[in-house]
Short mmCIF file of C-alpha atoms and ligand atoms in Angstrom, two decimals:
data_model
loop_
_atom_site.label_atom_id
_atom_site.label_comp_id
_atom_site.label_asym_id
_atom_site.label_seq_id
_atom_site.Cartn_x
_atom_site.Cartn_y
_atom_site.Cartn_z
CA MET A 211 -14.36 -66.55 -90.89
CA ALA A 212 -14.61 -69.97 -91.96
CA LEU A 213 -11.56 -71.31 -93.20
CA TYR A 214 -13.09 -72.44 -96.92
CA SER A 215 -15.49 -70.36 -99.14
CA GLU A 216 -19.20 -71.43 -99.62
CA LYS A 217 -17.95 -72.25 -103.33
CA VAL A 218 -15.03 -74.31 -102.45
CA MET A 219 -17.42 -76.51 -100.39
CA ASP A 220 -19.84 -76.49 -103.27
CA HIS A 221 -17.38 -77.63 -105.59
CA PHE A 222 -15.91 -80.10 -102.91
CA ARG A 223 -19.46 -81.71 -102.14
CA ASN A 224 -20.51 -81.30 -105.62
CA PRO A 225 -17.52 -81.83 -108.20
CA ARG A 226 -18.57 -80.86 -111.60
CA ASN A 227 -16.98 -83.23 -114.73
CA VAL A 228 -15.73 -86.08 -112.63
CA GLY A 229 -14.94 -88.86 -114.68
CA VAL A 230 -12.92 -90.18 -117.30
CA ILE A 231 -13.13 -89.28 -121.32
CA GLU A 232 -12.75 -92.98 -122.87
CA ASP A 233 -11.55 -91.43 -126.25
CA ALA A 234 -9.78 -88.23 -125.16
CA ASP A 235 -7.78 -86.03 -127.10
CA GLY A 236 -5.35 -85.15 -124.53
CA VAL A 237 -4.66 -86.62 -120.85
CA GLY A 238 -2.80 -85.25 -118.18
CA GLU A 239 -1.82 -86.81 -114.83
CA VAL A 240 0.51 -84.91 -112.64
CA GLY A 241 1.06 -85.02 -108.61
CA ASN A 242 2.18 -83.23 -106.02
CA ALA A 243 5.11 -85.34 -104.45
CA LYS A 244 4.59 -83.50 -100.84
CA CYS A 245 0.92 -84.29 -99.87
CA GLY A 246 0.83 -87.33 -102.44
CA ASP A 247 -2.54 -85.70 -104.45
CA ILE A 248 -3.00 -86.73 -107.78
CA MET A 249 -4.95 -85.46 -110.76
CA LYS A 250 -5.91 -86.89 -114.10
CA MET A 251 -7.49 -84.28 -116.62
CA TYR A 252 -9.26 -85.65 -119.86
CA LEU A 253 -9.65 -83.28 -122.65
CA LYS A 254 -12.20 -83.59 -125.84
CA ILE A 255 -11.17 -81.01 -128.19
CA LYS A 256 -12.82 -80.08 -131.56
CA ASP A 257 -11.70 -77.11 -134.09
CA GLY A 258 -9.81 -75.78 -131.41
CA ILE A 259 -12.54 -75.74 -128.87
CA VAL A 260 -12.59 -77.69 -125.54
CA GLU A 261 -15.72 -79.49 -126.24
CA ASP A 262 -15.47 -81.58 -122.81
CA VAL A 263 -13.39 -82.02 -119.94
CA LYS A 264 -13.19 -84.34 -117.24
CA PHE A 265 -11.29 -85.11 -113.95
CA GLU A 266 -9.85 -87.54 -111.58
CA THR A 267 -8.49 -86.30 -108.23
CA PHE A 268 -7.25 -88.31 -105.86
CA GLY A 269 -6.48 -85.84 -103.10
CA CYS A 270 -7.58 -83.21 -100.52
CA GLY A 271 -10.84 -81.36 -100.76
CA SER A 272 -9.17 -78.15 -101.82
CA ALA A 273 -7.60 -80.29 -105.03
CA ILE A 274 -11.36 -81.67 -105.95
CA ALA A 275 -12.79 -78.03 -105.78
CA SER A 276 -9.64 -76.71 -107.65
CA SER A 277 -9.93 -79.37 -110.12
CA SER A 278 -13.76 -79.17 -110.45
CA MET A 279 -13.18 -75.23 -110.87
CA ALA A 280 -10.76 -75.47 -113.59
CA THR A 281 -12.94 -77.72 -115.55
CA GLU A 282 -16.13 -75.40 -115.55
CA LEU A 283 -13.82 -72.33 -116.49
CA ILE A 284 -12.25 -74.26 -119.63
CA LYS A 285 -15.18 -76.14 -120.67
CA GLY A 286 -16.58 -74.55 -124.02
CA LYS A 287 -13.66 -72.11 -124.60
CA PRO A 288 -10.76 -71.68 -127.16
CA LEU A 289 -7.44 -73.33 -126.88
CA GLU A 290 -5.68 -69.96 -126.86
CA GLU A 291 -7.86 -69.31 -123.55
CA VAL A 292 -7.33 -72.65 -122.34
CA ARG A 293 -3.40 -72.02 -122.51
CA LYS A 294 -3.88 -68.75 -120.30
CA LEU A 295 -5.38 -70.07 -117.42
CA THR A 296 -3.65 -69.74 -114.12
CA ASN A 297 -3.91 -70.87 -110.87
CA GLU A 298 -4.77 -67.68 -109.62
CA ALA A 299 -7.69 -67.34 -112.00
CA VAL A 300 -9.21 -70.79 -110.04
CA VAL A 301 -8.61 -69.65 -106.95
CA GLU A 302 -10.17 -66.16 -107.57
CA ALA A 303 -13.05 -68.42 -108.71
CA LEU A 304 -13.39 -70.04 -105.68
CA ASP A 305 -13.35 -66.84 -103.59
CA GLY A 306 -10.09 -67.90 -102.29
CA LEU A 307 -8.07 -70.80 -100.83
CA PRO A 308 -6.20 -70.77 -97.65
CA THR A 309 -2.53 -70.23 -98.20
CA HIS A 310 -1.39 -73.71 -97.61
CA LYS A 311 -3.99 -75.07 -100.01
CA ILE A 312 -2.65 -72.55 -102.92
CA HIS A 313 -0.46 -75.66 -104.39
CA CYS A 314 -3.73 -77.65 -104.97
CA SER A 315 -5.12 -75.02 -107.59
CA VAL A 316 -1.63 -75.16 -109.26
CA LEU A 317 -2.13 -78.86 -109.62
CA ALA A 318 -5.13 -78.04 -111.82
CA GLN A 319 -3.18 -75.95 -113.82
CA GLU A 320 -0.63 -78.32 -114.21
CA ALA A 321 -3.12 -81.25 -115.01
CA ILE A 322 -4.83 -78.76 -117.79
CA GLU A 323 -1.18 -77.83 -118.85
CA ALA A 324 -0.27 -81.61 -119.26
CA ALA A 325 -3.54 -82.59 -121.11
CA LEU A 326 -2.69 -79.73 -123.51
CA LYS A 327 0.58 -80.94 -124.24
CA ASP A 328 -0.49 -84.47 -124.70
CA TYR A 329 -2.69 -83.32 -127.13
CA GLU A 330 -0.46 -81.10 -129.08
CA SER A 331 2.01 -83.82 -129.11
CA LYS A 332 -0.42 -86.24 -131.17
CA GLN A 333 -1.01 -83.62 -133.83
FE1 FES B 166 -1.93 -81.15 -101.79
FE2 FES B 166 -4.35 -80.44 -101.40
S1 FES B 166 -3.13 -80.93 -99.91
S2 FES B 166 -3.36 -81.23 -103.64
#
């Protein structure tokens, strides 16, 4: 069996929502001290809905695929739903990640949490 699912490869090769939102309502940056990968998440929020989301990931392929999939999962969603996003949901949507790459999906969850926290601190 291939180490990475088709979905992981697809999101790694063609990541969705890459970039910066200049006037973002919430920005979250997190890193993993062990692997040194960094992820930055930008949220544009209107009427309690994630209107737009973009990310920049300086990291491994699984981190890129995880952040891409995570943005797809939260785009257009109400904040209550976004708050509940877990890394397991990201892994499931990617049709799995190897065990030693699970932390890459945790980084995506943490980046979204950090961006939400930033947004809430400004309200
Ligand atoms: Fe650390 Fe992927 S190896 S985020």
